[in-house]
C-alpha positions as YAML, in Angstrom:
chain: A
units: angstrom
residues:
- id: 1
  name: UNK
  ca: [-22.11, -3.49, 10.10]
- id: 2
  name: UNK
  ca: [-19.89, -0.71, 8.86]
- id: 3
  name: UNK
  ca: [-19.70, -0.32, 5.10]
- id: 4
  name: UNK
  ca: [-16.32, -0.38, 3.42]
- id: 5
  name: UNK
  ca: [-15.25, 1.49, 0.31]
- id: 6
  name: UNK
  ca: [-12.00, 1.91, -1.60]
- id: 7
  name: UNK
  ca: [-9.73, 4.82, -0.82]
- id: 8
  name: UNK
  ca: [-10.52, 7.82, -3.03]
- id: 9
  name: UNK
  ca: [-7.54, 8.36, -5.33]
- id: 10
  name: UNK
  ca: [-6.91, 10.66, -8.24]
- id: 11
  name: UNK
  ca: [-4.82, 9.24, -11.13]
- id: 12
  name: UNK
  ca: [-1.53, 10.52, -9.70]
- id: 13
  name: UNK
  ca: [-2.21, 9.11, -6.23]
- id: 14
  name: UNK
  ca: [-3.17, 5.77, -7.78]
- id: 15
  name: UNK
  ca: [0.06, 5.76, -9.78]
- id: 16
  name: UNK
  ca: [2.19, 6.55, -6.72]
- id: 17
  name: UNK
  ca: [0.58, 3.63, -4.89]
- id: 18
  name: UNK
  ca: [1.95, 1.24, -7.54]
- id: 19
  name: UNK
  ca: [5.61, 2.34, -7.13]
- id: 20
  name: UNK
  ca: [6.76, -0.63, -4.99]
- id: 21
  name: UNK
  ca: [4.63, -3.17, -6.88]
- id: 22
  name: UNK
  ca: [5.20, -5.36, -9.94]
- id: 23
  name: UNK
  ca: [2.58, -3.34, -11.80]
- id: 24
  name: UNK
  ca: [4.46, -0.04, -11.60]
- id: 25
  name: UNK
  ca: [5.98, -0.12, -15.10]
- id: 26
  name: UNK
  ca: [2.66, -0.78, -16.81]
- id: 27
  name: UNK
  ca: [0.87, 1.80, -14.66]
- id: 28
  name: UNK
  ca: [3.49, 4.46, -15.40]
- id: 29
  name: UNK
  ca: [3.35, 3.80, -19.13]
- id: 30
  name: UNK
  ca: [-0.45, 4.09, -19.08]
- id: 31
  name: UNK
  ca: [-0.12, 7.44, -17.29]
- id: 32
  name: UNK
  ca: [2.39, 8.72, -19.87]
- id: 33
  name: UNK
  ca: [0.27, 7.49, -22.77]
- id: 34
  name: UNK
  ca: [-2.61, 9.63, -21.54]
- id: 35
  name: UNK
  ca: [-0.57, 12.56, -22.88]
- id: 36
  name: UNK
  ca: [1.19, 11.08, -25.95]
- id: 37
  name: UNK
  ca: [1.63, 7.66, -27.53]
- id: 38
  name: UNK
  ca: [4.87, 6.11, -26.26]
- id: 39
  name: UNK
  ca: [5.81, 2.54, -27.20]
- id: 40
  name: UNK
  ca: [8.24, 1.84, -24.37]
- id: 41
  name: UNK
  ca: [10.25, 3.39, -21.61]
- id: 42
  name: UNK
  ca: [13.42, 2.34, -19.83]
- id: 43
  name: UNK
  ca: [15.49, 3.97, -17.08]
- id: 44
  name: UNK
  ca: [19.14, 3.62, -16.14]
- id: 45
  name: UNK
  ca: [20.95, 4.40, -12.90]
- id: 46
  name: UNK
  ca: [24.55, 5.61, -13.05]
- id: 47
  name: UNK
  ca: [25.69, 5.22, -9.41]
- id: 48
  name: UNK
  ca: [29.03, 7.02, -9.85]
- id: 49
  name: UNK
  ca: [29.79, 9.46, -12.66]
- id: 50
  name: UNK
  ca: [33.53, 8.99, -12.11]
- id: 51
  name: UNK
  ca: [33.26, 5.34, -13.07]
- id: 52
  name: UNK
  ca: [30.11, 5.17, -15.21]
- id: 53
  name: UNK
  ca: [28.52, 1.72, -15.25]
- id: 54
  name: UNK
  ca: [24.84, 2.30, -16.16]
- id: 55
  name: UNK
  ca: [22.42, -0.19, -14.65]
- id: 56
  name: UNK
  ca: [19.00, -0.84, -16.18]
- id: 57
  name: UNK
  ca: [16.55, -0.07, -13.39]
- id: 58
  name: UNK
  ca: [12.98, -0.39, -14.71]
- id: 59
  name: UNK
  ca: [11.20, -0.64, -18.06]
- id: 60
  name: UNK
  ca: [7.84, -1.37, -19.66]
- id: 61
  name: UNK
  ca: [6.16, -1.44, -23.03]
- id: 62
  name: UNK
  ca: [5.52, -3.44, -26.17]
- id: 63
  name: UNK
  ca: [9.06, -4.79, -26.41]
- id: 64
  name: UNK
  ca: [10.09, -7.80, -24.39]
- id: 65
  name: UNK
  ca: [12.30, -8.16, -21.34]
- id: 66
  name: UNK
  ca: [14.77, -9.83, -23.70]
- id: 67
  name: UNK
  ca: [14.92, -6.71, -25.89]
- id: 68
  name: UNK
  ca: [15.62, -4.42, -22.98]
- id: 69
  name: UNK
  ca: [18.23, -6.61, -21.34]
- id: 70
  name: UNK
  ca: [20.12, -7.48, -24.52]
- id: 71
  name: UNK
  ca: [20.09, -3.97, -25.94]
- id: 72
  name: UNK
  ca: [20.78, -2.41, -22.55]
- id: 73
  name: UNK
  ca: [23.96, -4.48, -22.26]
- id: 74
  name: UNK
  ca: [24.93, -3.55, -25.81]
- id: 75
  name: UNK
  ca: [24.35, 0.15, -25.23]
- id: 76
  name: UNK
  ca: [26.01, 0.35, -21.82]
- id: 77
  name: UNK
  ca: [29.10, -1.53, -23.01]
- id: 78
  name: UNK
  ca: [29.82, 1.16, -25.63]
- id: 79
  name: UNK
  ca: [32.25, 3.82, -24.33]
- id: 80
  name: UNK
  ca: [30.74, 6.69, -26.32]
- id: 81
  name: UNK
  ca: [27.23, 5.83, -25.16]
- id: 82
  name: UNK
  ca: [28.33, 5.60, -21.52]
- id: 83
  name: UNK
  ca: [29.85, 9.08, -21.90]
- id: 84
  name: UNK
  ca: [26.51, 10.24, -23.33]
- id: 85
  name: UNK
  ca: [24.78, 9.07, -20.13]
- id: 86
  name: UNK
  ca: [27.30, 10.98, -18.03]
- id: 87
  name: UNK
  ca: [27.03, 14.14, -20.15]
- id: 88
  name: UNK
  ca: [23.24, 14.14, -19.84]
- id: 89
  name: UNK
  ca: [23.35, 13.74, -16.08]
- id: 90
  name: UNK
  ca: [26.03, 16.40, -15.62]
- id: 91
  name: UNK
  ca: [23.94, 18.92, -17.55]
- id: 92
  name: UNK
  ca: [21.16, 18.55, -14.99]
- id: 93
  name: UNK
  ca: [21.16, 21.33, -12.38]
- id: 94
  name: UNK
  ca: [21.04, 20.39, -8.67]
- id: 95
  name: UNK
  ca: [17.45, 19.48, -7.87]
- id: 96
  name: UNK
  ca: [16.46, 19.84, -11.52]
- id: 97
  name: UNK
  ca: [16.06, 17.91, -14.76]
- id: 98
  name: UNK
  ca: [17.22, 18.03, -18.36]
- id: 99
  name: UNK
  ca: [14.57, 16.94, -20.88]
- id: 100
  name: UNK
  ca: [15.43, 16.56, -24.55]
- id: 101
  name: UNK
  ca: [14.23, 14.99, -27.77]
- id: 102
  name: UNK
  ca: [16.49, 12.89, -29.98]
- id: 103
  name: UNK
  ca: [16.43, 11.03, -33.29]
- id: 104
  name: UNK
  ca: [19.34, 8.70, -34.13]
- id: 105
  name: UNK
  ca: [21.49, 9.79, -37.07]
- id: 106
  name: UNK
  ca: [22.46, 7.06, -39.51]
- id: 107
  name: UNK
  ca: [26.02, 6.75, -38.19]
- id: 108
  name: UNK
  ca: [25.01, 6.39, -34.53]
- id: 109
  name: UNK
  ca: [25.59, 2.90, -33.01]
- id: 110
  name: UNK
  ca: [22.00, 2.93, -31.75]
- id: 111
  name: UNK
  ca: [20.50, 3.56, -35.19]
- id: 112
  name: UNK
  ca: [20.39, -0.13, -36.23]
- id: 113
  name: UNK
  ca: [18.68, -1.04, -32.94]
- id: 114
  name: UNK
  ca: [16.08, 1.69, -33.41]
- id: 115
  name: UNK
  ca: [15.46, 0.77, -37.05]
- id: 116
  name: UNK
  ca: [15.18, -2.95, -36.36]
- id: 117
  name: UNK
  ca: [12.65, -2.44, -33.59]
- id: 118
  name: UNK
  ca: [10.73, 0.33, -35.38]
- id: 119
  name: UNK
  ca: [11.54, 3.12, -32.92]
- id: 120
  name: UNK
  ca: [11.52, 6.53, -34.59]
- id: 121
  name: UNK
  ca: [12.62, 8.87, -31.78]
- id: 122
  name: UNK
  ca: [12.85, 9.27, -28.03]
- id: 123
  name: UNK
  ca: [12.49, 11.81, -25.26]
- id: 124
  name: UNK
  ca: [14.98, 11.53, -22.41]
- id: 125
  name: UNK
  ca: [15.03, 12.89, -18.86]
- id: 126
  name: UNK
  ca: [18.21, 13.16, -16.77]
- id: 127
  name: UNK
  ca: [18.80, 14.13, -13.14]
- id: 128
  name: UNK
  ca: [21.62, 14.03, -10.60]
- id: 129
  name: UNK
  ca: [21.55, 12.10, -7.33]
- id: 130
  name: UNK
  ca: [24.64, 12.49, -5.18]
- id: 131
  name: UNK
  ca: [27.68, 11.16, -7.06]
- id: 132
  name: UNK
  ca: [25.52, 9.68, -9.81]
- id: 133
  name: UNK
  ca: [22.19, 10.10, -11.48]
- id: 134
  name: UNK
  ca: [19.34, 8.68, -13.54]
- id: 135
  name: UNK
  ca: [18.50, 8.81, -17.24]
- id: 136
  name: UNK
  ca: [15.07, 7.68, -18.41]
- id: 137
  name: UNK
  ca: [14.14, 7.16, -22.05]
- id: 138
  name: UNK
  ca: [10.66, 7.25, -23.58]
- id: 139
  name: UNK
  ca: [10.54, 5.67, -27.04]
- id: 140
  name: UNK
  ca: [8.18, 6.57, -29.87]
- id: 141
  name: UNK
  ca: [7.25, 3.84, -32.36]
- id: 142
  name: UNK
  ca: [7.41, 4.64, -36.08]
- id: 143
  name: UNK
  ca: [3.75, 3.69, -36.53]
- id: 144
  name: UNK
  ca: [2.85, 6.77, -34.44]
- id: 145
  name: UNK
  ca: [4.93, 9.19, -36.53]
- id: 146
  name: UNK
  ca: [7.03, 12.05, -35.20]
- id: 147
  name: UNK
  ca: [5.92, 13.68, -31.96]
- id: 148
  name: UNK
  ca: [3.93, 16.83, -32.58]
- id: 149
  name: UNK
  ca: [4.81, 20.04, -30.75]
- id: 150
  name: UNK
  ca: [1.60, 19.69, -28.73]
- id: 151
  name: UNK
  ca: [2.42, 16.11, -27.72]
- id: 152
  name: UNK
  ca: [5.94, 17.10, -26.75]
- id: 153
  name: UNK
  ca: [4.65, 19.92, -24.57]
- id: 154
  name: UNK
  ca: [2.24, 17.56, -22.82]
- id: 155
  name: UNK
  ca: [5.05, 15.08, -22.21]
- id: 156
  name: UNK
  ca: [7.21, 17.80, -20.69]
- id: 157
  name: UNK
  ca: [4.50, 18.30, -18.08]
- id: 158
  name: UNK
  ca: [4.26, 14.64, -17.00]
- id: 159
  name: UNK
  ca: [7.78, 13.30, -17.45]
- id: 160
  name: UNK
  ca: [9.28, 15.07, -14.40]
- id: 161
  name: UNK
  ca: [6.86, 13.13, -12.15]
- id: 162
  name: UNK
  ca: [7.48, 9.91, -14.08]
- id: 163
  name: UNK
  ca: [11.23, 10.30, -13.70]
- id: 164
  name: UNK
  ca: [10.95, 11.07, -9.99]
- id: 165
  name: UNK
  ca: [8.82, 7.96, -9.41]
- id: 166
  name: UNK
  ca: [11.34, 5.81, -11.30]
- id: 167
  name: UNK
  ca: [14.04, 7.05, -8.93]
- id: 168
  name: UNK
  ca: [11.81, 6.37, -5.94]
- id: 169
  name: UNK
  ca: [11.14, 2.83, -7.13]
- id: 170
  name: UNK
  ca: [14.84, 2.15, -7.51]
- id: 171
  name: UNK
  ca: [15.45, 3.32, -3.94]
- id: 172
  name: UNK
  ca: [12.63, 1.08, -2.70]
- id: 173
  name: UNK
  ca: [13.16, -2.14, -4.64]
- id: 174
  name: UNK
  ca: [16.48, -1.84, -6.47]
- id: 175
  name: UNK
  ca: [17.52, -2.39, -10.05]
- id: 176
  name: UNK
  ca: [14.76, -4.08, -12.04]
- id: 177
  name: UNK
  ca: [13.39, -5.44, -8.77]
- id: 178
  name: UNK
  ca: [16.36, -7.82, -8.58]
- id: 179
  name: UNK
  ca: [17.87, -8.66, -5.19]
- id: 180
  name: UNK
  ca: [20.83, -10.61, -3.94]
- id: 181
  name: UNK
  ca: [18.49, -12.37, -1.53]
- id: 182
  name: UNK
  ca: [16.23, -13.51, -4.35]
- id: 183
  name: UNK
  ca: [19.17, -14.78, -6.37]
- id: 184
  name: UNK
  ca: [20.57, -16.58, -3.32]
- id: 185
  name: UNK
  ca: [17.20, -18.20, -2.65]
- id: 186
  name: UNK
  ca: [17.04, -19.40, -6.26]
- id: 187
  name: UNK
  ca: [20.54, -20.93, -5.91]
- id: 188
  name: UNK
  ca: [22.07, -18.65, -8.55]
- id: 189
  name: UNK
  ca: [25.87, -18.59, -8.39]
- id: 190
  name: UNK
  ca: [27.82, -16.80, -7.00]
- id: 191
  name: UNK
  ca: [25.04, -15.60, -4.66]
- id: 192
  name: UNK
  ca: [24.73, -19.05, -3.07]
- id: 193
  name: UNK
  ca: [27.96, -18.26, -1.21]
- id: 194
  name: UNK
  ca: [26.30, -15.45, 0.74]
- id: 195
  name: UNK
  ca: [24.83, -15.81, 4.19]
- id: 196
  name: UNK
  ca: [21.26, -14.48, 4.59]
- id: 197
  name: UNK
  ca: [22.58, -11.40, 6.42]
- id: 198
  name: UNK
  ca: [25.24, -10.72, 3.77]
- id: 199
  name: UNK
  ca: [22.54, -10.93, 1.09]
- id: 200
  name: UNK
  ca: [20.40, -8.42, 3.02]
- id: 201
  name: UNK
  ca: [23.30, -6.00, 3.19]
- id: 202
  name: UNK
  ca: [23.82, -6.41, -0.55]
- id: 203
  name: UNK
  ca: [20.13, -5.67, -1.17]
- id: 204
  name: UNK
  ca: [20.47, -2.37, 0.67]
- id: 205
  name: UNK
  ca: [23.67, -1.51, -1.18]
- id: 206
  name: UNK
  ca: [22.03, -2.11, -4.58]
- id: 207
  name: UNK
  ca: [19.22, 0.25, -3.58]
- id: 208
  name: UNK
  ca: [21.79, 2.91, -2.78]
- id: 209
  name: UNK
  ca: [21.25, 2.79, 1.00]
- id: 210
  name: UNK
  ca: [24.21, 4.08, 2.99]
- id: 211
  name: UNK
  ca: [26.10, 2.11, 5.61]
- id: 212
  name: UNK
  ca: [24.37, 4.14, 8.32]
- id: 213
  name: UNK
  ca: [20.96, 3.59, 6.75]
- id: 214
  name: UNK
  ca: [21.59, -0.13, 6.39]
- id: 215
  name: UNK
  ca: [22.68, -0.38, 10.02]
- id: 216
  name: UNK
  ca: [19.50, 1.36, 11.15]
- id: 217
  name: UNK
  ca: [17.27, -0.83, 8.96]
- id: 218
  name: UNK
  ca: [18.88, -4.09, 10.11]
- id: 219
  name: UNK
  ca: [19.38, -3.12, 13.74]
- id: 220
  name: UNK
  ca: [23.14, -3.67, 13.73]
- id: 221
  name: UNK
  ca: [26.18, -1.44, 14.09]
- id: 222
  name: UNK
  ca: [27.77, 0.39, 11.19]
- id: 223
  name: UNK
  ca: [30.96, -1.62, 11.73]
- id: 224
  name: UNK
  ca: [28.93, -4.81, 11.34]
- id: 225
  name: UNK
  ca: [27.53, -3.54, 8.05]
- id: 226
  name: UNK
  ca: [31.03, -2.73, 6.80]
- id: 227
  name: UNK
  ca: [32.24, -6.20, 7.78]
- id: 228
  name: UNK
  ca: [29.28, -7.88, 6.08]
- id: 229
  name: UNK
  ca: [29.80, -5.80, 2.96]
- id: 230
  name: UNK
  ca: [33.49, -6.71, 2.85]
- id: 231
  name: UNK
  ca: [32.71, -10.42, 3.15]
- id: 232
  name: UNK
  ca: [29.98, -10.28, 0.53]
- id: 233
  name: UNK
  ca: [32.10, -8.24, -1.90]
- id: 234
  name: UNK
  ca: [34.91, -10.81, -1.58]
- id: 235
  name: UNK
  ca: [32.59, -13.78, -2.14]
- id: 236
  name: UNK
  ca: [31.00, -12.14, -5.20]
- id: 237
  name: UNK
  ca: [34.26, -10.87, -6.65]
- id: 238
  name: UNK
  ca: [33.16, -7.23, -6.74]
- id: 239
  name: UNK
  ca: [34.81, -4.11, -5.37]
- id: 240
  name: UNK
  ca: [31.93, -1.64, -5.10]
- id: 241
  name: UNK
  ca: [28.17, -1.22, -4.92]
- id: 242
  name: UNK
  ca: [28.24, -0.23, -8.60]
- id: 243
  name: UNK
  ca: [29.81, -3.54, -9.60]
- id: 244
  name: UNK
  ca: [27.42, -5.35, -7.27]
- id: 245
  name: UNK
  ca: [24.39, -3.73, -8.93]
- id: 246
  name: UNK
  ca: [25.67, -4.75, -12.37]
- id: 247
  name: UNK
  ca: [26.19, -8.33, -11.18]
- id: 248
  name: UNK
  ca: [22.73, -8.54, -9.61]
- id: 249
  name: UNK
  ca: [21.14, -7.19, -12.79]
- id: 250
  name: UNK
  ca: [23.05, -9.48, -15.15]
- id: 251
  name: UNK
  ca: [22.11, -12.53, -13.05]
- id: 252
  name: UNK
  ca: [18.48, -11.59, -12.38]
- id: 253
  name: UNK
  ca: [17.02, -14.34, -14.57]
...
């Protein structure tokens, strides 16, 4: 009888294998912590810089899902903070990243959130993707003290891969793993109004898949995809994939 053995994987290959799984967030945070102590990370997609509506995509760490969802809504509803997301993404060169370190000044609207939850500083990564982009944040707890120069340099070496994998996960499974199909199956309004096919089309739209890509994946014509999108948008009361993603995320529970 032939013997079996696990596939040989280095740490990066093992991490990549977790991208489409529920364990990705924890695995990514473990990988980052091998270089510097980070309490939490969270990443936001901005699908369209012209109408910035950041969507929380993935997160992990010591803070709860409640913390991320409540504070994400608070942060992304603030006009100045939405502009900050856009400014970070626009500074990123095509095919490149912007990495920076930030500590909240006392008059910043995020300062009370950071102080309450004992976050002392963060490192952020921003990149552009078509009309939009991603911003990922890596939070340092106050019990760990300020990042040292050596820790920051090590983070700069691993965060580009982390950020790229976050983007890949969003393309594969959507915002926070939420789907219109899942919400429909759990009888969450207004998704109960969707047909199974309309929900599938919504799932692809949330992941940023084009009409052509959706048609290919579902084996239908592009006109059929447009018709299904139009019906689904009307039933859900949204006018774009950006609004759809925000609705899916807000109703994920």
